[in-house]
Amino acid sequence: MTNGVKDVATPAVVLITGAAKRVGRVIAERFAQAGYAVVVHYGSSQQEALDTVQAIEAGGGIAVARQADLQSPDQLTAMMTAIYARFGRLDVLVNCAAIFFPDTLADFALEDLERSWQVNCRAPLLLTQAFHQQAKERSQQGVVINVVDQKVRANFHPEDFSYTVAKAALGNLTAMLAMSAAPVLRVNALYPGLMTTSGDQSQADFEYSAVRSTPLGYIAPITEIADAILLLTRPSFNGAEFVVDAGQNLVRVERDVINLYRAP
C-alpha cells in the first residue's frame, strides 16, 4: 500500500508468520483469495510451506516461502529485507506464529519462558520495527495484525504460564504500538479462542472441548478467524482489539479448556 492506496500494477503483499500449516495456512490461503501476494514464513516446516505455496499458486495466486528463526533478530531483519527486495513493498504483517508450553508459575523453566518471550512477543515487535523502517523509507503505509489469545482478555487461569506471559504482553502493547507506528503503520490485535488441536489433545478431545468451551456450543471456525484478520486490514481499524471466539472469553475457567474437557 503506497500512501494508503494499493498500486494496481503490483499486488498487495502480506507476510504471515507460521503460515506453513494449521491456522497460519488458512490465513495465507484467505489472503491469496483476496488477491494478495503471500509470503509464507516458516521455521522448520519447509515441506509444509512449499505445499502451501503450491496450493496458492494452483489457485492462481502468488506466494513465496521464507524461512526464518523467530528467535534470531538477524534472521528477522534478513527476511524483511528479502521481501522488499522481491516485491518492493509490504502491505500487511500478520504475526500468527506461536509456541506453547504446558507449564505453571510453580514449574516453568527459564529456558521456556525465554523462548516464549522471543517467539510470541519479541519477534512480532522486531518484525513491526523492521516493517516500519522499510515502509517509512519508501513513503509507504501498511498494517500489522497481532494474533493474541482470548485468555488474556480477563480470562486467565494458572496453566500455560510462559505462553500467557508473552501473549499478555503482546496484547497489551496494541495501543502503544498503534500510537508509536502512526502514520506509517496501523496496528491491531485479534483474540481467538480454541481453534484446533493443541498439546496432546486427540481429535475426539478437541471436538468434545469445542462444544463445551463457549456459551453457544461451538467455536469460531478458522475461516472466520481469517476473515476477521482480513477485515482488520481496512483503513478505519487502528489500535483495534477484536475478540473472535464465539464467546469463549465469557466462560470463566480455572484450567485450559484442552485439559478441562477430555473425551470420555
PDB file of C-alpha atoms in Angstrom:
ATOM      1  CA  MET A   1       0.000   0.000   0.000  1.00  0.00           C
ATOM      2  CA  THR A   2       1.596   3.282  -1.094  1.00  0.00           C
ATOM      3  CA  ASN A   3       0.228   6.356   0.698  1.00  0.00           C
ATOM      4  CA  GLY A   4      -2.677   4.163   1.740  1.00  0.00           C
ATOM      5  CA  VAL A   5      -3.626   3.197  -1.827  1.00  0.00           C
ATOM      6  CA  LYS A   6      -2.929  -0.152  -3.463  1.00  0.00           C
ATOM      7  CA  ASP A   7      -0.721   0.014  -6.539  1.00  0.00           C
ATOM      8  CA  VAL A   8      -2.735  -1.614  -9.337  1.00  0.00           C
ATOM      9  CA  ALA A   9       0.450  -2.757 -11.074  1.00  0.00           C
ATOM     10  CA  THR A  10       1.728  -4.749  -8.105  1.00  0.00           C
ATOM     11  CA  PRO A  11      -0.418  -6.940  -5.864  1.00  0.00           C
ATOM     12  CA  ALA A  12      -0.575  -6.017  -2.220  1.00  0.00           C
ATOM     13  CA  VAL A  13       1.812  -8.172  -0.203  1.00  0.00           C
ATOM     14  CA  VAL A  14       1.226  -9.921   3.126  1.00  0.00           C
ATOM     15  CA  LEU A  15       3.743 -11.638   5.387  1.00  0.00           C
ATOM     16  CA  ILE A  16       2.221 -14.262   7.672  1.00  0.00           C
ATOM     17  CA  THR A  17       4.421 -15.875  10.280  1.00  0.00           C
ATOM     18  CA  GLY A  18       3.828 -19.550  10.898  1.00  0.00           C
ATOM     19  CA  ALA A  19       1.908 -19.813   7.616  1.00  0.00           C
ATOM     20  CA  ALA A  20       3.137 -23.259   6.599  1.00  0.00           C
ATOM     21  CA  LYS A  21       0.355 -25.201   8.322  1.00  0.00           C
ATOM     22  CA  ARG A  22      -2.662 -25.224  10.593  1.00  0.00           C
ATOM     23  CA  VAL A  23      -4.186 -21.796  11.308  1.00  0.00           C
ATOM     24  CA  GLY A  24      -1.438 -19.897   9.504  1.00  0.00           C
ATOM     25  CA  ARG A  25      -2.076 -21.778   6.272  1.00  0.00           C
ATOM     26  CA  VAL A  26      -5.795 -20.983   6.368  1.00  0.00           C
ATOM     27  CA  ILE A  27      -4.980 -17.299   6.832  1.00  0.00           C
ATOM     28  CA  ALA A  28      -2.471 -17.434   3.972  1.00  0.00           C
ATOM     29  CA  GLU A  29      -4.985 -19.011   1.613  1.00  0.00           C
ATOM     30  CA  ARG A  30      -7.649 -16.451   2.576  1.00  0.00           C
ATOM     31  CA  PHE A  31      -5.329 -13.543   1.762  1.00  0.00           C
ATOM     32  CA  ALA A  32      -4.417 -15.189  -1.535  1.00  0.00           C
ATOM     33  CA  GLN A  33      -8.124 -15.419  -2.368  1.00  0.00           C
ATOM     34  CA  ALA A  34      -8.358 -11.687  -1.654  1.00  0.00           C
ATOM     35  CA  GLY A  35      -5.659 -11.005  -4.253  1.00  0.00           C
ATOM     36  CA  TYR A  36      -2.588 -10.609  -2.056  1.00  0.00           C
ATOM     37  CA  ALA A  37       0.851 -11.934  -2.873  1.00  0.00           C
ATOM     38  CA  VAL A  38       1.614 -14.083   0.173  1.00  0.00           C
ATOM     39  CA  VAL A  39       4.934 -14.544   1.939  1.00  0.00           C
ATOM     40  CA  VAL A  40       4.650 -17.874   3.740  1.00  0.00           C
ATOM     41  CA  HIS A  41       7.014 -17.739   6.688  1.00  0.00           C
ATOM     42  CA  TYR A  42       8.168 -20.982   8.268  1.00  0.00           C
ATOM     43  CA  GLY A  43      10.687 -22.017  10.884  1.00  0.00           C
ATOM     44  CA  SER A  44      11.370 -25.713  10.323  1.00  0.00           C
ATOM     45  CA  SER A  45       8.297 -26.851   8.357  1.00  0.00           C
ATOM     46  CA  GLN A  46       9.824 -26.423   4.911  1.00  0.00           C
ATOM     47  CA  GLN A  47       7.782 -29.054   3.086  1.00  0.00           C
ATOM     48  CA  GLU A  48       4.520 -27.772   4.552  1.00  0.00           C
ATOM     49  CA  ALA A  49       5.477 -24.240   3.500  1.00  0.00           C
ATOM     50  CA  LEU A  50       6.186 -25.385  -0.040  1.00  0.00           C
ATOM     51  CA  ASP A  51       2.867 -27.233  -0.070  1.00  0.00           C
ATOM     52  CA  THR A  52       1.087 -24.039   0.983  1.00  0.00           C
ATOM     53  CA  VAL A  53       2.841 -22.049  -1.739  1.00  0.00           C
ATOM     54  CA  GLN A  54       1.929 -24.698  -4.300  1.00  0.00           C
ATOM     55  CA  ALA A  55      -1.714 -24.663  -3.218  1.00  0.00           C
ATOM     56  CA  ILE A  56      -1.888 -20.875  -3.561  1.00  0.00           C
ATOM     57  CA  GLU A  57      -0.212 -20.949  -6.958  1.00  0.00           C
ATOM     58  CA  ALA A  58      -2.554 -23.715  -8.115  1.00  0.00           C
ATOM     59  CA  GLY A  59      -5.420 -21.358  -7.333  1.00  0.00           C
ATOM     60  CA  GLY A  60      -3.884 -18.633  -9.491  1.00  0.00           C
ATOM     61  CA  GLY A  61      -2.234 -16.746  -6.652  1.00  0.00           C
ATOM     62  CA  ILE A  62       1.282 -15.533  -5.924  1.00  0.00           C
ATOM     63  CA  ALA A  63       3.242 -16.922  -2.993  1.00  0.00           C
ATOM     64  CA  VAL A  64       6.802 -17.415  -1.826  1.00  0.00           C
ATOM     65  CA  ALA A  65       8.185 -19.304   1.175  1.00  0.00           C
ATOM     66  CA  ARG A  66      10.673 -17.629   3.510  1.00  0.00           C
ATOM     67  CA  GLN A  67      12.488 -19.355   6.352  1.00  0.00           C
ATOM     68  CA  ALA A  68      13.485 -17.507   9.498  1.00  0.00           C
ATOM     69  CA  ASP A  69      14.125 -18.483  13.100  1.00  0.00           C
ATOM     70  CA  LEU A  70      11.842 -16.207  15.115  1.00  0.00           C
ATOM     71  CA  GLN A  71      14.366 -16.309  17.954  1.00  0.00           C
ATOM     72  CA  SER A  72      17.026 -14.708  15.728  1.00  0.00           C
ATOM     73  CA  PRO A  73      16.794 -10.912  15.291  1.00  0.00           C
ATOM     74  CA  ASP A  74      19.262 -11.069  12.388  1.00  0.00           C
ATOM     75  CA  GLN A  75      17.135 -13.591  10.524  1.00  0.00           C
ATOM     76  CA  LEU A  76      14.006 -11.493  11.035  1.00  0.00           C
ATOM     77  CA  THR A  77      15.750  -8.443   9.584  1.00  0.00           C
ATOM     78  CA  ALA A  78      17.062 -10.504   6.680  1.00  0.00           C
ATOM     79  CA  MET A  79      13.593 -11.850   5.930  1.00  0.00           C
ATOM     80  CA  MET A  80      12.102  -8.364   5.838  1.00  0.00           C
ATOM     81  CA  THR A  81      14.934  -7.141   3.606  1.00  0.00           C
ATOM     82  CA  ALA A  82      14.366 -10.081   1.237  1.00  0.00           C
ATOM     83  CA  ILE A  83      10.647  -9.315   1.000  1.00  0.00           C
ATOM     84  CA  TYR A  84      11.302  -5.729  -0.038  1.00  0.00           C
ATOM     85  CA  ALA A  85      13.982  -6.860  -2.477  1.00  0.00           C
ATOM     86  CA  ARG A  86      11.479  -9.266  -4.070  1.00  0.00           C
ATOM     87  CA  PHE A  87       8.325  -7.143  -4.073  1.00  0.00           C
ATOM     88  CA  GLY A  88       9.370  -3.571  -3.303  1.00  0.00           C
ATOM     89  CA  ARG A  89       6.613  -3.325  -0.716  1.00  0.00           C
ATOM     90  CA  LEU A  90       4.811  -4.955   2.179  1.00  0.00           C
ATOM     91  CA  ASP A  91       1.220  -4.075   2.995  1.00  0.00           C
ATOM     92  CA  VAL A  92       0.262  -6.404   5.820  1.00  0.00           C
ATOM     93  CA  LEU A  93       2.149  -8.230   8.560  1.00  0.00           C
ATOM     94  CA  VAL A  94       0.236 -10.957  10.399  1.00  0.00           C
ATOM     95  CA  ASN A  95       2.070 -12.176  13.481  1.00  0.00           C
ATOM     96  CA  CYS A  96       0.476 -15.597  13.824  1.00  0.00           C
ATOM     97  CA  ALA A  97       3.300 -17.960  14.812  1.00  0.00           C
ATOM     98  CA  ALA A  98       3.420 -19.046  18.439  1.00  0.00           C
ATOM     99  CA  ILE A  99       4.936 -21.650  20.718  1.00  0.00           C
ATOM    100  CA  PHE A 100       3.241 -23.175  23.725  1.00  0.00           C
ATOM    101  CA  PHE A 101       4.386 -24.821  26.945  1.00  0.00           C
ATOM    102  CA  PRO A 102       2.149 -26.698  29.443  1.00  0.00           C
ATOM    103  CA  ASP A 103       3.669 -25.030  32.499  1.00  0.00           C
ATOM    104  CA  THR A 104       2.668 -23.043  35.584  1.00  0.00           C
ATOM    105  CA  LEU A 105       4.267 -20.453  37.865  1.00  0.00           C
ATOM    106  CA  ALA A 106       5.436 -23.265  40.131  1.00  0.00           C
ATOM    107  CA  ASP A 107       7.279 -25.251  37.486  1.00  0.00           C
ATOM    108  CA  PHE A 108       8.081 -23.096  34.454  1.00  0.00           C
ATOM    109  CA  ALA A 109      11.613 -23.400  33.113  1.00  0.00           C
ATOM    110  CA  LEU A 110      13.556 -20.216  32.468  1.00  0.00           C
ATOM    111  CA  GLU A 111      14.534 -21.528  29.033  1.00  0.00           C
ATOM    112  CA  ASP A 112      10.876 -21.993  28.096  1.00  0.00           C
ATOM    113  CA  LEU A 113       9.952 -18.546  29.382  1.00  0.00           C
ATOM    114  CA  GLU A 114      12.745 -17.022  27.293  1.00  0.00           C
ATOM    115  CA  ARG A 115      11.737 -18.944  24.176  1.00  0.00           C
ATOM    116  CA  SER A 116       8.106 -17.969  24.608  1.00  0.00           C
ATOM    117  CA  TRP A 117       9.027 -14.314  25.035  1.00  0.00           C
ATOM    118  CA  GLN A 118      11.296 -14.391  21.989  1.00  0.00           C
ATOM    119  CA  VAL A 119       8.789 -16.062  19.666  1.00  0.00           C
ATOM    120  CA  ASN A 120       5.422 -14.885  20.992  1.00  0.00           C
ATOM    121  CA  CYS A 121       6.257 -11.258  21.769  1.00  0.00           C
ATOM    122  CA  ARG A 122       9.764 -10.126  20.804  1.00  0.00           C
ATOM    123  CA  ALA A 123       9.590 -11.428  17.223  1.00  0.00           C
ATOM    124  CA  PRO A 124       6.334  -9.554  16.467  1.00  0.00           C
ATOM    125  CA  LEU A 125       7.891  -6.381  17.888  1.00  0.00           C
ATOM    126  CA  LEU A 126      11.089  -6.744  15.858  1.00  0.00           C
ATOM    127  CA  LEU A 127       9.177  -7.506  12.671  1.00  0.00           C
ATOM    128  CA  THR A 128       6.949  -4.484  13.282  1.00  0.00           C
ATOM    129  CA  GLN A 129      10.025  -2.309  13.787  1.00  0.00           C
ATOM    130  CA  ALA A 130      11.651  -3.601  10.567  1.00  0.00           C
ATOM    131  CA  PHE A 131       8.371  -3.159   8.670  1.00  0.00           C
ATOM    132  CA  HIS A 132       8.064   0.408   9.948  1.00  0.00           C
ATOM    133  CA  GLN A 133      11.619   1.265   8.936  1.00  0.00           C
ATOM    134  CA  GLN A 134      11.297  -0.168   5.432  1.00  0.00           C
ATOM    135  CA  ALA A 135       7.884   1.384   4.783  1.00  0.00           C
ATOM    136  CA  LYS A 136       8.893   4.805   6.106  1.00  0.00           C
ATOM    137  CA  GLU A 137      11.969   4.904   3.866  1.00  0.00           C
ATOM    138  CA  ARG A 138       9.683   4.358   0.861  1.00  0.00           C
ATOM    139  CA  SER A 139       6.851   6.668   1.988  1.00  0.00           C
ATOM    140  CA  GLN A 140       4.570   3.634   2.144  1.00  0.00           C
ATOM    141  CA  GLN A 141       1.950   2.600   4.646  1.00  0.00           C
ATOM    142  CA  GLY A 142       0.715  -0.711   5.983  1.00  0.00           C
ATOM    143  CA  VAL A 143      -0.928  -2.567   8.822  1.00  0.00           C
ATOM    144  CA  VAL A 144       0.099  -5.108  11.472  1.00  0.00           C
ATOM    145  CA  ILE A 145      -2.295  -7.638  12.962  1.00  0.00           C
ATOM    146  CA  ASN A 146      -1.105  -9.492  16.050  1.00  0.00           C
ATOM    147  CA  VAL A 147      -2.856 -12.776  16.786  1.00  0.00           C
ATOM    148  CA  VAL A 148      -3.106 -12.934  20.578  1.00  0.00           C
ATOM    149  CA  ASP A 149      -5.485 -15.149  22.638  1.00  0.00           C
ATOM    150  CA  GLN A 150      -8.862 -14.643  24.314  1.00  0.00           C
ATOM    151  CA  LYS A 151      -7.470 -15.890  27.625  1.00  0.00           C
ATOM    152  CA  VAL A 152      -5.593 -12.615  28.156  1.00  0.00           C
ATOM    153  CA  ARG A 153      -8.909 -10.751  27.966  1.00  0.00           C
ATOM    154  CA  ALA A 154      -9.576 -11.168  31.711  1.00  0.00           C
ATOM    155  CA  ASN A 155      -9.967 -14.934  31.374  1.00  0.00           C
ATOM    156  CA  PHE A 156      -6.700 -16.010  32.973  1.00  0.00           C
ATOM    157  CA  HIS A 157      -6.005 -19.389  34.529  1.00  0.00           C
ATOM    158  CA  PRO A 158      -2.765 -20.787  36.037  1.00  0.00           C
ATOM    159  CA  GLU A 159      -1.802 -23.057  33.132  1.00  0.00           C
ATOM    160  CA  ASP A 160       0.299 -22.299  30.016  1.00  0.00           C
ATOM    161  CA  PHE A 161       2.271 -19.790  32.076  1.00  0.00           C
ATOM    162  CA  SER A 162       5.174 -18.935  29.755  1.00  0.00           C
ATOM    163  CA  TYR A 163       2.899 -18.676  26.723  1.00  0.00           C
ATOM    164  CA  THR A 164       0.397 -16.481  28.544  1.00  0.00           C
ATOM    165  CA  VAL A 165       3.027 -14.091  29.915  1.00  0.00           C
ATOM    166  CA  ALA A 166       4.247 -13.361  26.382  1.00  0.00           C
ATOM    167  CA  LYS A 167       0.776 -13.144  24.848  1.00  0.00           C
ATOM    168  CA  ALA A 168      -0.425 -10.824  27.621  1.00  0.00           C
ATOM    169  CA  ALA A 169       2.499  -8.525  26.891  1.00  0.00           C
ATOM    170  CA  LEU A 170       1.814  -8.539  23.163  1.00  0.00           C
ATOM    171  CA  GLY A 171      -1.895  -7.867  23.585  1.00  0.00           C
ATOM    172  CA  ASN A 172      -1.347  -5.015  25.996  1.00  0.00           C
ATOM    173  CA  LEU A 173       1.020  -3.321  23.537  1.00  0.00           C
ATOM    174  CA  THR A 174      -1.650  -2.798  20.872  1.00  0.00           C
ATOM    175  CA  ALA A 175      -2.482   0.816  21.712  1.00  0.00           C
ATOM    176  CA  MET A 176       1.142   1.780  22.299  1.00  0.00           C
ATOM    177  CA  LEU A 177       2.254   0.242  19.015  1.00  0.00           C
ATOM    178  CA  ALA A 178      -0.607   1.914  17.142  1.00  0.00           C
ATOM    179  CA  MET A 179       0.443   5.292  18.536  1.00  0.00           C
ATOM    180  CA  SER A 180       4.155   4.669  18.004  1.00  0.00           C
ATOM    181  CA  ALA A 181       3.898   3.396  14.429  1.00  0.00           C
ATOM    182  CA  ALA A 182       1.457   6.004  13.102  1.00  0.00           C
ATOM    183  CA  PRO A 183       1.109   7.302  10.465  1.00  0.00           C
ATOM    184  CA  VAL A 184       3.286   4.712   8.729  1.00  0.00           C
ATOM    185  CA  LEU A 185       1.631   1.613  10.181  1.00  0.00           C
ATOM    186  CA  ARG A 186      -1.669   0.776  11.793  1.00  0.00           C
ATOM    187  CA  VAL A 187      -1.597  -1.917  14.473  1.00  0.00           C
ATOM    188  CA  ASN A 188      -4.496  -4.136  15.512  1.00  0.00           C
ATOM    189  CA  ALA A 189      -4.930  -7.262  17.618  1.00  0.00           C
ATOM    190  CA  LEU A 190      -7.147 -10.290  17.169  1.00  0.00           C
ATOM    191  CA  TYR A 191      -8.074 -12.521  20.104  1.00  0.00           C
ATOM    192  CA  PRO A 192      -9.169 -16.014  19.028  1.00  0.00           C
ATOM    193  CA  GLY A 193     -10.245 -18.880  21.234  1.00  0.00           C
ATOM    194  CA  LEU A 194      -9.883 -22.606  20.723  1.00  0.00           C
ATOM    195  CA  MET A 195      -9.125 -23.162  17.028  1.00  0.00           C
ATOM    196  CA  THR A 196      -7.503 -26.554  16.526  1.00  0.00           C
ATOM    197  CA  THR A 197      -5.951 -29.440  18.433  1.00  0.00           C
ATOM    198  CA  SER A 198      -3.207 -28.443  20.863  1.00  0.00           C
ATOM    199  CA  GLY A 199      -0.705 -30.276  23.011  1.00  0.00           C
ATOM    200  CA  ASP A 200      -1.684 -33.909  23.486  1.00  0.00           C
ATOM    201  CA  GLN A 201      -5.317 -33.382  22.508  1.00  0.00           C
ATOM    202  CA  SER A 202      -6.795 -36.035  20.267  1.00  0.00           C
ATOM    203  CA  GLN A 203      -9.341 -35.065  17.614  1.00  0.00           C
ATOM    204  CA  ALA A 204     -12.031 -36.550  19.851  1.00  0.00           C
ATOM    205  CA  ASP A 205     -10.805 -34.403  22.762  1.00  0.00           C
ATOM    206  CA  PHE A 206     -10.869 -31.319  20.541  1.00  0.00           C
ATOM    207  CA  GLU A 207     -14.421 -31.943  19.382  1.00  0.00           C
ATOM    208  CA  TYR A 208     -15.558 -32.641  22.951  1.00  0.00           C
ATOM    209  CA  SER A 209     -13.949 -29.399  24.138  1.00  0.00           C
ATOM    210  CA  ALA A 210     -15.260 -27.361  21.208  1.00  0.00           C
ATOM    211  CA  VAL A 211     -18.909 -27.853  22.162  1.00  0.00           C
ATOM    212  CA  ARG A 212     -18.284 -27.098  25.859  1.00  0.00           C
ATOM    213  CA  SER A 213     -15.950 -24.101  25.717  1.00  0.00           C
ATOM    214  CA  THR A 214     -18.395 -21.385  24.672  1.00  0.00           C
ATOM    215  CA  PRO A 215     -21.955 -20.324  25.579  1.00  0.00           C
ATOM    216  CA  LEU A 216     -23.034 -21.164  22.026  1.00  0.00           C
ATOM    217  CA  GLY A 217     -21.908 -24.782  21.957  1.00  0.00           C
ATOM    218  CA  TYR A 218     -19.456 -24.213  19.106  1.00  0.00           C
ATOM    219  CA  ILE A 219     -16.169 -22.412  18.496  1.00  0.00           C
ATOM    220  CA  ALA A 220     -15.293 -19.826  15.875  1.00  0.00           C
ATOM    221  CA  PRO A 221     -14.122 -21.659  12.729  1.00  0.00           C
ATOM    222  CA  ILE A 222     -10.631 -20.870  11.475  1.00  0.00           C
ATOM    223  CA  THR A 223     -12.075 -19.499   8.247  1.00  0.00           C
ATOM    224  CA  GLU A 224     -13.871 -16.791  10.243  1.00  0.00           C
ATOM    225  CA  ILE A 225     -10.652 -16.019  12.119  1.00  0.00           C
ATOM    226  CA  ALA A 226      -9.014 -15.473   8.727  1.00  0.00           C
ATOM    227  CA  ASP A 227     -11.910 -13.287   7.579  1.00  0.00           C
ATOM    228  CA  ALA A 228     -11.616 -11.212  10.751  1.00  0.00           C
ATOM    229  CA  ILE A 229      -7.902 -10.656  10.192  1.00  0.00           C
ATOM    230  CA  LEU A 230      -8.621  -9.546   6.639  1.00  0.00           C
ATOM    231  CA  LEU A 231     -11.257  -7.142   7.978  1.00  0.00           C
ATOM    232  CA  LEU A 232      -8.695  -5.589  10.332  1.00  0.00           C
ATOM    233  CA  THR A 233      -6.561  -4.567   7.342  1.00  0.00           C
ATOM    234  CA  ARG A 234      -9.127  -1.935   6.365  1.00  0.00           C
ATOM    235  CA  PRO A 235      -8.060   1.701   6.852  1.00  0.00           C
ATOM    236  CA  SER A 236     -10.558   2.542   9.609  1.00  0.00           C
ATOM    237  CA  PHE A 237      -9.103  -0.003  12.040  1.00  0.00           C
ATOM    238  CA  ASN A 238      -6.202   1.207  14.183  1.00  0.00           C
ATOM    239  CA  GLY A 239      -5.491   0.203  17.760  1.00  0.00           C
ATOM    240  CA  ALA A 240      -8.456  -2.162  17.474  1.00  0.00           C
ATOM    241  CA  GLU A 241      -8.819  -5.230  19.687  1.00  0.00           C
ATOM    242  CA  PHE A 242     -11.133  -7.762  18.086  1.00  0.00           C
ATOM    243  CA  VAL A 243     -12.276 -10.839  20.007  1.00  0.00           C
ATOM    244  CA  VAL A 244     -13.451 -13.648  17.688  1.00  0.00           C
ATOM    245  CA  ASP A 245     -14.058 -16.691  19.880  1.00  0.00           C
ATOM    246  CA  ALA A 246     -17.829 -17.432  19.844  1.00  0.00           C
ATOM    247  CA  GLY A 247     -17.923 -16.066  23.396  1.00  0.00           C
ATOM    248  CA  GLN A 248     -15.285 -18.345  24.905  1.00  0.00           C
ATOM    249  CA  ASN A 249     -13.896 -15.398  26.898  1.00  0.00           C
ATOM    250  CA  LEU A 250     -17.264 -15.142  28.685  1.00  0.00           C
ATOM    251  CA  VAL A 251     -16.882 -18.590  30.220  1.00  0.00           C
ATOM    252  CA  ARG A 252     -14.526 -18.335  33.171  1.00  0.00           C
ATOM    253  CA  VAL A 253     -12.291 -21.363  33.644  1.00  0.00           C
ATOM    254  CA  GLU A 254      -9.654 -22.457  36.134  1.00  0.00           C
ATOM    255  CA  ARG A 255      -7.771 -24.638  33.641  1.00  0.00           C
ATOM    256  CA  ASP A 256      -7.017 -24.567  29.945  1.00  0.00           C
ATOM    257  CA  VAL A 257     -10.008 -25.997  28.095  1.00  0.00           C
ATOM    258  CA  ILE A 258      -7.767 -28.558  26.375  1.00  0.00           C
ATOM    259  CA  ASN A 259      -7.157 -30.055  29.841  1.00  0.00           C
ATOM    260  CA  LEU A 260     -10.538 -29.270  31.321  1.00  0.00           C
ATOM    261  CA  TYR A 261     -12.546 -31.122  28.702  1.00  0.00           C
ATOM    262  CA  ARG A 262     -11.438 -34.590  27.621  1.00  0.00           C
ATOM    263  CA  ALA A 263     -13.491 -37.029  25.594  1.00  0.00           C
ATOM    264  CA  PRO A 264     -14.891 -39.864  27.756  1.00  0.00           C
TER     265      PRO A 264
END
